Structures are given as C-alpha cells and as structure tokens.
Amino acid sequence: QVQVAESGGGSVQSGGSLRLTCVVSGYTTDNICVGWLRQAPGDDTEGVAAIKRDGYTTYTDSVKGRFTISRDSVNDTVYLQMNSLQPEDTAIYYCATDPRGDMCTFLLHVGAGFRHLGQGIQVTVSP
C-alpha cells in the first residue's frame, strides 16, 4: 500500500524560507514521479515541482529560481526548499506521487492526475 506523508510548512513573512518534506513508501517500481501541488483558496490545483528517481526535475515557471526539489533515495524522501516566499505562494501544498514516471512533466503541467496524494500542509506567507 502506497503511503505519502508530508511535514514542514507553517507561516513566514515575505522573503522568508520554508522546507517541505514528503516520505513515500509502498512502491514496488523505481519509475515513480514525486511532485508538489498547491491549491490556494478559490483556485484550482497547480503543479509546483516534480522529480523522478533518476534526478530529472521540472518546475512551474512562477517558482523557478526560488524553489528547489530534491530527493534522498535511500530514505525515499523528497524535499521542497522554498526561498524568497511571496504572499501569492500561500496555499495548501500536497505531495503527489505516481508510478508513471514518463508522465511526470505532463502531470505537473496539468496539476492533477497523480495516483496518490498526501493530506496537504498549509503554507502561509504574510506581506
């Protein structure tokens, strides 16, 4: 059974940093995509960043240069380091995983379709 567990998040002022952590377990394949999605109040879910086991990463344009996704394959943990946070980054952030690694870029672009989601974690950035 696949399990996805997020931690981190919280509240910071504009320009601050946070790190989100996602621990993934239960997959029997190596070709998985792990991504971060976010949903602000009243908005659709948006793909933020994703990473494959081979190290391939992809980001949405609004976070390039500010956010970094990385993984610790030994511990099946994925991190999202968020720097220079802005109020528009305020949202619930979800760790999302999918066994179809070849669809990683597409899944992030549409911000949906991942097979498994975590419960979500709040990130609040004040002006």
mmCIF file of C-alpha atoms in Angstrom, residues 8-12 16-20 67 80-85 122-125:
data_model
loop_
_atom_site.group_PDB
_atom_site.id
_atom_site.type_symbol
_atom_site.label_atom_id
_atom_site.label_comp_id
_atom_site.label_asym_id
_atom_site.label_seq_id
_atom_site.Cartn_x
_atom_site.Cartn_y
_atom_site.Cartn_z
ATOM 1 C CA GLY A 8 7.009 21.088 7.292
ATOM 2 C CA GLY A 9 5.134 24.177 6.228
ATOM 3 C CA GLY A 10 3.903 26.921 8.512
ATOM 4 C CA SER A 11 3.845 30.708 8.418
ATOM 5 C CA VAL A 12 6.584 33.082 7.326
ATOM 6 C CA GLY A 16 11.366 34.003 4.087
ATOM 7 C CA SER A 17 12.054 30.312 3.538
ATOM 8 C CA LEU A 18 10.406 27.010 4.372
ATOM 9 C CA ARG A 19 11.148 23.393 3.598
ATOM 10 C CA LEU A 20 8.533 20.745 2.967
ATOM 11 C CA PHE A 67 12.081 26.640 -5.131
ATOM 12 C CA LEU A 80 10.825 21.141 -1.453
ATOM 13 C CA GLN A 81 13.048 24.017 -0.384
ATOM 14 C CA MET A 82 11.133 27.248 -0.819
ATOM 15 C CA ASN A 83 13.082 30.510 -0.731
ATOM 16 C CA SER A 84 12.049 34.120 -1.371
ATOM 17 C CA LEU A 85 8.481 33.239 -0.498
ATOM 18 C CA GLN A 122 -0.604 24.755 4.937
ATOM 19 C CA VAL A 123 1.946 27.340 3.855
ATOM 20 C CA THR A 124 1.115 30.959 4.712
ATOM 21 C CA VAL A 125 3.235 33.923 3.620
#
